Tab-separated table of C-alpha atoms in Angstrom:
chain	number	residue	atom	x	y	z
X	427	MET	CA	-110.933	-100.837	143.715
X	428	LYS	CA	-113.836	-99.240	145.354
X	429	ILE	CA	-112.098	-98.735	148.933
X	430	ILE	CA	-109.048	-97.040	146.908
X	431	ILE	CA	-110.966	-94.699	145.257
X	432	SER	CA	-112.970	-93.553	148.593
X	433	ILE	CA	-109.524	-93.297	150.504
X	434	ILE	CA	-107.982	-91.003	147.736
X	435	LEU	CA	-111.173	-89.011	147.779
X	436	LEU	CA	-111.233	-88.680	151.758
X	437	PHE	CA	-107.188	-87.597	150.928
X	438	ASN	CA	-108.379	-85.207	148.241
X	439	ILE	CA	-111.329	-83.784	150.220
X	440	LEU	CA	-109.288	-83.211	153.735
X	441	TYR	CA	-107.933	-80.146	152.109
X	442	ALA	CA	-110.122	-77.261	151.542
X	443	HIS	CA	-114.015	-76.016	150.815
X	444	PRO	CA	-115.091	-72.758	149.591
X	445	HIS	CA	-115.410	-70.458	152.109
X	446	THR	CA	-115.287	-67.615	149.866
X	447	PHE	CA	-117.750	-67.099	146.916
X	448	ILE	CA	-117.142	-64.723	143.905
X	449	GLU	CA	-119.576	-64.186	141.255
X	450	VAL	CA	-117.877	-63.759	137.903
X	451	TYR	CA	-119.365	-61.393	135.206
X	452	PRO	CA	-117.699	-61.084	132.542
X	453	THR	CA	-118.456	-58.670	129.438
X	454	ILE	CA	-116.920	-59.414	126.248
X	455	THR	CA	-116.976	-57.988	123.089
X	456	VAL	CA	-116.377	-59.964	119.734
X	457	LYS	CA	-115.867	-58.870	116.237
X	458	HIS	CA	-115.098	-61.947	113.417
X	459	LYS	CA	-114.865	-64.320	115.711
X	460	THR	CA	-112.033	-62.628	117.457
X	461	ILE	CA	-112.488	-61.283	120.962
X	462	GLU	CA	-111.053	-57.767	121.365
X	463	LYS	CA	-111.941	-56.762	124.790
X	464	ILE	CA	-112.629	-58.435	128.072
X	465	HIS	CA	-114.098	-56.912	130.992
X	466	PHE	CA	-114.347	-58.504	134.622
X	467	VAL	CA	-116.533	-57.724	137.468
X	468	TRP	CA	-115.943	-60.053	140.515
X	469	LYS	CA	-118.333	-59.428	143.645
X	470	MET	CA	-117.049	-61.158	146.543
X	471	ASP	CA	-119.735	-62.688	149.212
X	472	GLU	CA	-121.049	-60.428	151.945
X	473	MET	CA	-119.613	-62.038	154.755
X	474	THR	CA	-116.041	-62.038	153.046
X	475	SER	CA	-116.875	-58.506	151.867
X	476	SER	CA	-117.208	-57.070	155.252
X	477	MET	CA	-114.441	-58.856	156.338
X	478	LEU	CA	-111.946	-57.258	153.608
X	479	ILE	CA	-113.761	-54.172	153.547
X	480	MET	CA	-113.288	-53.619	157.502
X	481	GLU	CA	-109.269	-53.904	156.355
X	482	PHE	CA	-109.001	-51.750	152.700
X	483	ASP	CA	-111.586	-48.866	153.951
X	484	VAL	CA	-109.049	-47.379	156.481
X	485	ASN	CA	-110.870	-44.085	156.919
X	486	ALA	CA	-113.870	-46.146	157.224
X	487	ASN	CA	-115.944	-43.681	154.791
X	488	ASN	CA	-117.528	-46.925	153.038
X	489	LYS	CA	-115.793	-45.874	150.183
X	490	LEU	CA	-112.386	-47.234	148.541
X	491	ASP	CA	-110.039	-44.247	147.944
X	492	PRO	CA	-107.352	-44.558	145.305
X	493	GLU	CA	-104.697	-44.905	147.817
X	494	GLU	CA	-106.805	-47.884	149.260
X	495	GLN	CA	-107.554	-49.516	145.622
X	496	HIS	CA	-103.799	-49.135	145.077
X	497	HIS	CA	-103.078	-50.683	148.478
X	498	ILE	CA	-105.522	-53.351	147.280
X	499	TYR	CA	-103.908	-54.024	143.916
X	500	GLU	CA	-100.171	-54.107	145.076
X	501	ASN	CA	-101.109	-56.176	148.069
X	502	TYR	CA	-103.760	-58.392	147.598
X	503	PHE	CA	-104.808	-58.657	143.779
X	504	ASN	CA	-101.230	-58.691	141.878
X	505	SER	CA	-100.666	-61.803	144.240
X	506	LEU	CA	-103.502	-63.481	142.434
X	507	ILE	CA	-100.862	-64.031	139.395
X	508	ASP	CA	-100.085	-66.769	141.542
X	509	TYR	CA	-103.294	-68.654	140.885
X	510	ASN	CA	-103.668	-67.164	137.664
X	511	PHE	CA	-106.723	-65.215	138.601
X	512	TYR	CA	-108.757	-67.985	139.135
X	513	THR	CA	-109.112	-68.255	135.627
X	514	ASP	CA	-107.456	-70.776	133.277
X	515	ILE	CA	-107.287	-69.763	129.406
X	516	THR	CA	-107.073	-72.384	127.278
X	517	ILE	CA	-106.224	-71.870	123.736
X	518	ASN	CA	-106.018	-75.341	121.576
X	519	ASP	CA	-105.722	-77.494	124.394
X	520	LYS	CA	-102.788	-75.670	126.203
X	521	ILE	CA	-103.752	-73.472	128.947
X	522	GLU	CA	-101.882	-69.590	128.632
X	523	LYS	CA	-100.768	-67.635	130.772
X	524	PHE	CA	-103.393	-65.115	132.369
X	525	PRO	CA	-102.586	-61.792	130.298
X	526	LYS	CA	-101.917	-58.765	132.900
X	527	PRO	CA	-104.852	-56.798	134.160
X	528	LYS	CA	-105.459	-53.352	133.471
X	529	LYS	CA	-107.842	-50.627	134.478
X	530	PHE	CA	-108.263	-52.109	137.745
X	531	LYS	CA	-110.531	-50.904	140.700
X	532	ALA	CA	-112.089	-52.218	143.809
X	533	PHE	CA	-115.248	-51.034	144.947
X	534	ILE	CA	-118.152	-51.399	147.251
X	535	GLU	CA	-121.494	-52.123	146.055
X	536	ASN	CA	-124.402	-53.569	148.175
X	537	ASN	CA	-122.243	-54.571	151.022
X	538	LYS	CA	-119.801	-56.405	148.380
X	539	LEU	CA	-116.456	-55.809	147.651
X	540	CYS	CA	-116.238	-55.711	144.017
X	541	TYR	CA	-113.169	-55.965	141.518
X	542	SER	CA	-113.095	-54.468	138.145
X	543	PHE	CA	-110.619	-55.093	135.520
X	544	GLU	CA	-109.864	-55.896	131.837
X	545	ILE	CA	-107.613	-57.856	129.555
X	546	GLU	CA	-106.668	-57.190	126.269
X	547	LYS	CA	-105.960	-59.914	124.112
X	548	LYS	CA	-106.692	-60.784	120.656
X	549	LEU	CA	-108.683	-64.508	120.969
X	550	ASN	CA	-110.052	-66.356	118.286
X	551	ILE	CA	-113.246	-67.537	119.854
X	552	THR	CA	-113.125	-71.027	118.206
X	553	ASN	CA	-110.415	-72.716	119.791
X	554	THR	CA	-110.250	-70.622	122.942
X	555	LEU	CA	-112.054	-72.082	126.390
X	556	PHE	CA	-112.199	-70.064	130.080
X	557	ASP	CA	-112.447	-71.845	133.005
X	558	PHE	CA	-113.017	-70.541	136.109
X	559	GLY	CA	-112.252	-71.860	139.570
X	560	ASP	CA	-109.697	-72.126	142.792
X	561	PRO	CA	-107.880	-75.399	142.468
X	562	ASP	CA	-107.554	-74.839	146.509
X	563	PHE	CA	-110.990	-74.744	146.600
X	564	PHE	CA	-111.129	-72.323	149.239
X	565	ILE	CA	-112.516	-70.035	146.678
X	566	ALA	CA	-116.047	-70.874	144.890
X	567	MET	CA	-115.645	-68.987	141.151
X	568	ILE	CA	-119.706	-68.723	140.283
X	569	LEU	CA	-120.882	-67.675	136.869
X	570	LYS	CA	-124.395	-68.166	135.781
X	571	LYS	CA	-125.317	-67.942	132.313
X	572	GLU	CA	-126.802	-64.507	132.808
X	573	PHE	CA	-124.220	-63.060	134.326
X	574	ALA	CA	-122.153	-63.438	131.196
X	575	LYS	CA	-122.822	-60.517	128.704
X	576	VAL	CA	-121.165	-61.055	125.217
X	577	THR	CA	-121.872	-58.999	122.136
X	578	GLY	CA	-120.721	-60.769	118.547
X	579	ALA	CA	-121.013	-64.350	120.108
X	580	GLU	CA	-123.238	-66.720	122.013
X	581	ALA	CA	-122.114	-67.159	125.637
X	582	VAL	CA	-122.257	-71.000	126.618
X	583	VAL	CA	-121.360	-71.711	129.989
X	584	SER	CA	-121.173	-75.408	131.394
X	585	ASP	CA	-119.792	-77.073	134.653
X	586	LEU	CA	-116.319	-77.501	134.853
X	587	ASP	CA	-114.925	-81.036	135.546
X	588	ASN	CA	-112.275	-80.882	137.418
X	589	ASP	CA	-112.342	-83.946	139.173
X	590	PHE	CA	-111.725	-82.799	142.834
X	591	TYR	CA	-113.041	-78.789	142.902
X	592	PHE	CA	-115.919	-77.265	141.674
X	593	GLY	CA	-115.749	-74.559	138.398
X	594	TYR	CA	-117.347	-73.323	135.346
X	595	ARG	CA	-116.608	-73.513	131.862
X	596	LEU	CA	-117.122	-70.528	129.388
X	597	GLU	CA	-116.979	-70.733	125.513
X	598	LEU	CA	-118.224	-68.424	123.125
X	599	LYS	CA	-119.737	-69.825	119.859
G	1368	MET	CA	-118.125	-92.515	140.931
G	1369	ILE	CA	-116.009	-89.637	140.286
G	1370	GLU	CA	-119.343	-87.995	138.005
G	1371	PHE	CA	-121.448	-88.855	140.984
G	1372	TYR	CA	-118.749	-86.953	143.278
G	1373	ASN	CA	-118.439	-83.980	141.239
G	1374	GLN	CA	-122.233	-83.633	141.071
G	1375	LEU	CA	-122.311	-83.943	144.849
G	1376	LEU	CA	-119.401	-81.279	145.027
G	1377	LYS	CA	-121.650	-79.304	142.889
G	1378	GLN	CA	-124.621	-79.535	144.861
G	1379	ILE	CA	-122.521	-78.846	148.030
G	1380	VAL	CA	-121.177	-75.734	146.850
G	1381	MET	CA	-124.120	-74.267	145.508
G	1382	LEU	CA	-125.979	-74.996	148.810
G	1383	GLN	CA	-123.618	-72.840	150.624
G	1384	TYR	CA	-123.302	-70.402	147.939
G	1385	GLN	CA	-127.514	-69.668	148.561
G	1386	LEU	CA	-126.688	-70.362	152.412
G	1387	ASN	CA	-124.012	-67.933	153.473
G	1388	SER	CA	-126.009	-65.380	151.101
G	1389	TYR	CA	-129.027	-65.679	152.886
G	1390	ILE	CA	-127.410	-65.451	156.701
G	1391	SER	CA	-125.712	-62.156	155.828
G	1392	THR	CA	-128.866	-60.866	154.072
G	1393	THR	CA	-130.808	-62.096	157.241
G	1394	ILE	CA	-128.584	-60.724	159.720
G	1395	ARG	CA	-128.429	-57.514	158.651
G	1396	SER	CA	-132.525	-57.273	158.495
G	1397	ILE	CA	-132.154	-57.975	162.219
G	1398	ASN	CA	-133.956	-54.759	164.010
G	1399	ASP	CA	-135.842	-54.237	167.369
G	1400	ASP	CA	-139.187	-55.384	166.059
G	1401	ASN	CA	-137.868	-58.593	164.543
G	1402	SER	CA	-134.937	-59.633	166.613
G	1403	PHE	CA	-135.623	-62.651	168.500
G	1404	SER	CA	-137.703	-64.290	165.230
G	1405	THR	CA	-134.760	-63.429	163.374
G	1406	SER	CA	-132.211	-64.579	165.307
G	1407	LEU	CA	-133.864	-68.221	165.612
G	1408	LEU	CA	-134.019	-68.190	161.999
G	1409	ILE	CA	-130.281	-67.335	161.657
G	1410	LEU	CA	-129.657	-69.857	163.979
G	1411	VAL	CA	-131.413	-72.672	162.352
G	1412	ILE	CA	-129.648	-71.350	159.145
G	1413	ALA	CA	-126.124	-72.094	160.630
G	1414	PHE	CA	-127.346	-75.099	161.762
G	1415	LEU	CA	-127.795	-76.436	158.205
G	1416	TYR	CA	-124.689	-74.086	156.867
G	1417	GLY	CA	-122.622	-76.318	159.345
G	1418	LEU	CA	-124.553	-79.639	158.587
G	1419	ILE	CA	-123.689	-78.686	154.696
G	1420	HIS	CA	-120.299	-77.048	155.341
G	1421	ALA	CA	-118.887	-80.139	156.985
G	1422	ALA	CA	-120.095	-82.210	154.233
G	1423	GLY	CA	-117.676	-80.498	151.886
G	1424	PRO	CA	-113.732	-81.270	152.147
G	1425	GLY	CA	-112.196	-81.062	155.190
G	1426	HIS	CA	-113.139	-80.722	158.773
G	1427	GLY	CA	-111.235	-83.943	159.742
G	1428	LYS	CA	-113.868	-86.355	158.312
G	1429	ALA	CA	-110.795	-88.292	157.022
G	1430	LEU	CA	-108.984	-88.530	160.332
G	1431	VAL	CA	-112.152	-89.450	161.919
G	1432	ALA	CA	-112.781	-92.108	159.162
G	1433	PHE	CA	-109.442	-94.015	159.268
G	1434	TYR	CA	-109.539	-93.471	163.227
G	1435	PHE	CA	-112.306	-95.560	163.577
G	1436	THR	CA	-111.159	-98.128	160.786
G	1437	SER	CA	-108.178	-98.931	163.094
G	1438	ASN	CA	-110.141	-98.893	166.231
G	1439	LYS	CA	-113.380	-101.140	166.843
G	1440	SER	CA	-115.488	-98.610	168.376
G	1441	ASP	CA	-119.704	-98.494	168.542
G	1442	TYR	CA	-121.822	-95.857	167.219
G	1443	LYS	CA	-121.463	-93.832	170.214
G	1444	LYS	CA	-118.156	-93.306	170.197
G	1445	ALA	CA	-118.524	-91.849	166.309
G	1446	PHE	CA	-120.873	-89.506	167.890
G	1447	LYS	CA	-118.569	-88.295	170.750
G	1448	MET	CA	-116.290	-88.065	168.710
G	1449	GLY	CA	-117.823	-85.601	166.039
G	1450	TYR	CA	-118.921	-83.590	168.882
G	1451	MET	CA	-115.606	-82.899	170.699
G	1452	ILE	CA	-114.467	-82.362	167.248
G	1453	SER	CA	-116.586	-79.514	166.678
G	1454	ILE	CA	-116.661	-78.182	169.959
G	1455	ILE	CA	-113.257	-77.650	170.105
G	1456	HIS	CA	-114.020	-76.325	166.095
G	1457	ALA	CA	-116.256	-73.696	167.528
G	1458	ILE	CA	-114.202	-73.043	170.843
G	1459	SER	CA	-111.428	-72.555	168.671
G	1460	ALA	CA	-112.900	-70.299	166.009
G	1461	LEU	CA	-114.421	-68.065	168.756
G	1462	VAL	CA	-111.077	-67.385	170.805
G	1463	PHE	CA	-109.070	-66.946	167.251
G	1464	THR	CA	-111.578	-64.665	165.783
G	1465	PHE	CA	-112.679	-62.481	168.966
G	1466	GLY	CA	-108.528	-62.928	169.961
G	1467	ILE	CA	-107.339	-61.541	166.495
G	1468	PHE	CA	-109.956	-59.040	166.112
G	1469	TYR	CA	-109.482	-57.248	169.610
G	1470	ILE	CA	-105.924	-57.666	169.838
G	1471	LEU	CA	-105.157	-57.055	165.700
G	1472	LYS	CA	-107.720	-55.195	165.107
G	1473	THR	CA	-106.130	-53.760	161.709
G	1474	MET	CA	-104.300	-56.338	159.149
G	1475	PHE	CA	-106.729	-59.139	160.165
G	1476	ARG	CA	-107.166	-61.358	157.341
G	1477	ARG	CA	-103.267	-61.347	157.080
G	1478	ASN	CA	-102.713	-62.419	160.979
G	1479	PHE	CA	-105.445	-64.796	160.098
G	1480	ASN	CA	-103.608	-66.540	157.942
G	1481	GLU	CA	-100.879	-66.512	159.689
G	1482	MET	CA	-102.307	-67.814	162.429
G	1483	SER	CA	-104.141	-70.775	160.541
G	1484	GLY	CA	-101.328	-71.553	159.097
G	1485	ILE	CA	-99.605	-71.911	162.286
G	1486	ALA	CA	-102.685	-74.090	163.951
G	1487	MET	CA	-102.785	-76.316	161.059
G	1488	GLN	CA	-99.009	-77.210	161.396
G	1489	ILE	CA	-99.819	-78.100	164.910
G	1490	SER	CA	-102.741	-80.295	163.850
G	1491	ALA	CA	-100.424	-81.804	161.275
G	1492	VAL	CA	-97.927	-82.850	163.862
G	1493	MET	CA	-100.225	-84.044	166.110
G	1494	ILE	CA	-102.171	-86.250	163.508
G	1495	ILE	CA	-98.746	-87.885	162.725
G	1496	PHE	CA	-98.204	-88.625	166.296
G	1497	VAL	CA	-102.286	-89.994	166.583
G	1498	GLY	CA	-100.836	-92.400	163.501
G	1499	LEU	CA	-97.604	-93.407	164.816
G	1500	TYR	CA	-99.492	-94.165	168.181
G	1501	LEU	CA	-102.329	-95.933	166.789
G	1502	ILE	CA	-99.426	-98.259	164.748
G	1503	TYR	CA	-98.258	-98.861	168.000
G	1504	GLU	CA	-101.403	-99.915	169.263
G	1505	ALA	CA	-102.100	-102.173	166.697
G	1506	TYR	CA	-98.445	-104.177	166.572
G	1507	LYS	CA	-98.588	-104.253	170.687
G	1508	SER	CA	-102.171	-105.950	170.166
G	1509	LYS	CA	-100.943	-108.647	167.449
G	1510	LYS	CA	-97.760	-109.755	169.506
G	1511	ILE	CA	-100.420	-110.255	172.623
G	1512	LYS	CA	-102.604	-112.046	170.078
G	1513	GLU	CA	-105.490	-109.760	170.953
G	1514	GLN	CA	-108.517	-109.527	168.937
G	1515	GLU	CA	-109.489	-106.361	170.217
G	1516	ILE	CA	-107.717	-102.968	170.598
G	1517	LYS	CA	-108.271	-102.031	174.166
G	1518	GLN	CA	-109.625	-98.515	173.164
G	1519	SER	CA	-107.984	-95.653	174.831
G	1520	THR	CA	-109.837	-92.590	175.497
G	1521	LYS	CA	-106.564	-90.906	175.209
G	1522	SER	CA	-106.253	-91.597	171.698
G	1523	GLU	CA	-109.704	-90.269	171.112
G	1524	TYR	CA	-109.431	-86.780	172.720
G	1525	ALA	CA	-105.757	-86.273	170.445
G	1526	VAL	CA	-107.894	-87.355	167.782
G	1527	ALA	CA	-110.617	-84.915	168.598
G	1528	ILE	CA	-107.994	-81.980	169.024
G	1529	SER	CA	-106.043	-82.664	165.825
G	1530	ALA	CA	-108.954	-82.478	164.215
G	1531	GLY	CA	-110.500	-79.401	165.706
G	1532	ILE	CA	-107.681	-77.295	166.416
G	1533	VAL	CA	-107.701	-75.511	163.158
G	1534	PRO	CA	-110.244	-73.015	163.233
G	1535	CYS	CA	-112.865	-73.333	160.763
G	1536	PRO	CA	-112.744	-69.986	158.446
G	1537	GLY	CA	-116.484	-70.840	157.837
G	1538	VAL	CA	-117.028	-70.408	161.238
G	1539	MET	CA	-114.745	-67.549	161.766
G	1540	THR	CA	-116.151	-65.712	159.244
G	1541	ILE	CA	-119.850	-65.863	160.519
G	1542	VAL	CA	-118.524	-64.377	163.673
G	1543	LEU	CA	-116.272	-61.711	162.318
G	1544	PHE	CA	-119.448	-60.817	160.393
G	1545	CYS	CA	-121.712	-60.663	163.559
G	1546	ILE	CA	-119.052	-58.512	165.561
G	1547	VAL	CA	-118.797	-56.179	162.627
G	1548	LEU	CA	-122.683	-55.729	162.657
G	1549	LYS	CA	-122.218	-55.282	166.785
G	1550	GLN	CA	-124.570	-58.838	167.054
G	1551	TYR	CA	-122.082	-60.241	169.877
G	1552	LEU	CA	-124.253	-62.854	170.986
G	1553	LEU	CA	-125.874	-63.765	168.012
G	1554	GLY	CA	-122.031	-64.707	166.727
G	1555	ILE	CA	-121.303	-66.738	169.817
G	1556	LEU	CA	-124.728	-68.514	169.089
G	1557	ALA	CA	-124.285	-68.809	165.182
G	1558	ALA	CA	-121.102	-70.433	166.062
G	1559	ILE	CA	-122.206	-73.137	168.105
G	1560	THR	CA	-124.908	-74.077	166.150
G	1561	MET	CA	-123.154	-74.164	163.044
G	1562	SER	CA	-120.572	-76.493	164.922
G	1563	ILE	CA	-123.522	-78.634	166.386
G	1564	GLY	CA	-124.373	-79.299	162.421
G	1565	MET	CA	-120.636	-79.977	161.481
G	1566	GLY	CA	-120.328	-82.418	164.276
G	1567	LEU	CA	-123.247	-84.154	163.133
G	1568	THR	CA	-121.977	-84.568	159.679
G	1569	ILE	CA	-118.095	-85.714	161.211
G	1570	SER	CA	-120.472	-88.314	163.287
G	1571	VAL	CA	-121.710	-89.863	160.123
G	1572	ALA	CA	-118.170	-90.158	158.790
G	1573	GLY	CA	-117.399	-91.945	161.698
G	1574	ILE	CA	-120.742	-94.119	161.570
G	1575	LEU	CA	-119.679	-95.226	157.766
G	1576	SER	CA	-116.212	-95.984	158.978
G	1577	ILE	CA	-117.375	-98.409	161.654
G	1578	LEU	CA	-119.850	-100.237	159.263
G	1579	PHE	CA	-117.190	-100.564	156.870
G	1580	ASN	CA	-115.087	-101.944	159.900
G	1581	LYS	CA	-117.081	-104.318	161.123
G	1582	LYS	CA	-117.747	-105.533	157.835
G	1583	ALA	CA	-113.942	-105.935	156.715
G	1584	GLY	CA	-113.165	-106.906	160.168
G	1585	ASN	CA	-115.410	-110.336	160.070
G	1586	PHE	CA	-114.009	-110.692	156.722
G	1587	LEU	CA	-109.818	-110.479	157.794
G	1588	ASP	CA	-111.285	-111.951	161.440
G	1589	SER	CA	-107.796	-112.680	162.875
G	1590	LYS	CA	-106.517	-110.743	160.885
G	1591	GLY	CA	-107.758	-107.766	161.990
G	1592	TYR	CA	-104.918	-106.007	162.975
G	1593	ILE	CA	-103.490	-105.509	159.338
G	1594	LEU	CA	-106.481	-103.394	159.297
G	1595	GLU	CA	-105.824	-101.387	162.351
G	1596	ILE	CA	-102.489	-100.792	161.035
G	1597	ILE	CA	-103.459	-99.552	157.651
G	1598	GLY	CA	-105.743	-97.163	159.426
G	1599	GLY	CA	-102.887	-95.749	161.359
G	1600	LEU	CA	-100.576	-95.696	158.271
G	1601	LEU	CA	-102.948	-93.550	157.054
G	1602	ILE	CA	-103.528	-91.707	159.841
G	1603	LEU	CA	-99.575	-90.795	160.065
G	1604	THR	CA	-99.700	-90.469	156.209
G	1605	LEU	CA	-102.358	-87.509	155.743
G	1606	GLY	CA	-100.386	-85.686	158.713
G	1607	VAL	CA	-97.152	-85.949	156.695
G	1608	PHE	CA	-99.181	-84.563	153.882
G	1609	LEU	CA	-101.220	-81.977	155.527
G	1610	PHE	CA	-98.033	-80.426	157.114
G	1611	THR	CA	-95.904	-80.794	153.816
G	1612	SER	CA	-98.582	-78.760	152.290
G	1613	VAL	CA	-99.034	-75.974	154.781
G	1614	GLY	CA	-95.144	-75.709	154.763
G	1615	HIS	CA	-95.609	-75.060	150.992
G	1616	LYS	CA	-98.255	-72.109	151.183
C-alpha cells in the first residue's frame, strides 16, 4: 500500500510546482452577517513581476497606463476565469462560479506587479468559505492573517488541505 | 501520510516564497561597493533555492526513481544521472531565456509558454520511448534468464535528456530577472548554482529508488525482471500522461 501511495504521489508531483507567488490582500465589508463587498489586491513576486512588467509596460515609463491596463485585462486577467481566479467560493459545500470582477486596475508598487479588483455579491458569512490556490500548482497563492482586512466580522485564515497542492482558506466569523 | 505530504509541501512552498523574495531583493541591492560579496551570497541562496525547488513537484524525480527501479545501479550512477539532468536543465533554461529574450524581446511570456509546451511534448515522447526501451530490455533479459539487465549508457542519456530538456521556469525567471537588471554573468552563474542544487535533490530521488530496488530485488530474487518491467511501464505511463496533459493546455 505504501508503495502505491508513493507512486501516486510521485505521479502527482511530476506536474508543476510554484514558480510564481501571489500575495492576496482581501478587504471585506460585512454588515449583519452579510458580505457587502470584497476588494482584492494581488501582489506578484518581484521576479515574476519584472518579467511581466517588461511585457506590459510597452512605453517603459514604469507605470501602467490605461491602455496598458486594458491590454492586461483583456489578454491576461480575463483568461483567469478558466481558473476561477484561483479563488473558490464555497457556499453550503458547493463551489460557486467566481463573480465577474469589477473595477480592475493594474499597477506597479515597489517593483511588484499588482492587480486590484472587486466583486459584488451578497453572501452570508455563515456558510461561505474562500479557498485560494492553483490546482495546477504553477502559482502559489499566499494569504497571511495580516493580509486580510475585514470589518464587521473576524477573519480566520487556515491552511487548505488540497491533498496535492497547497492553498489557504479564509472564513469569516 | 497524506497529511505529512501536505505539511511538507507547505514548508517547501513557504521556503521558496521566502528565498524567491530574498534573491530578488539581494540582486537589486548589488552596487559597486558590495558586488562581489553580494553576488557570492546570491549564488549560495540560488543553490539552496534549487535544492528546495527540486524537492517540490516536478523535475523528473519520478522518471529517475522509476528508471532506477527498473535498473540495478549503484549510488554513483544516481548522482551522475541527477547531475546530467541538472546540466541539461541549466543549458536548456539559459538557451531558452537568452534566445527568446533576444530574438523575441516583446511578447516574451506568450512565446515562452508556447516554446515550453513544445519542449514538454518532445520530453513526453522521449519518456515514452525510454519506457518502451526499458520494457524491451527487461523482456529480453527474462528470455535469456539473466539476473541483471546490462546497463546501457544510451538509456541513461535518454532519461537525462527527457527529464532535463524542459527548461525550469524557476531558473528561467532568475536568469531573466538578472538580464533585466543587466547582471548577465550573475544570471548565468545563478542558473548553474541553482541547477547544482536541483541535481543534488534529483540524485537523492535516484538513491532512494536504488535502496528500494535492492530490498525488493532481494525479495523477488529471480523474479526481479517483474520489477524492471513495472518500472518501464511506469515510465511509459508517465510519458503518455505528460503528453496528454500538455495537449490539453
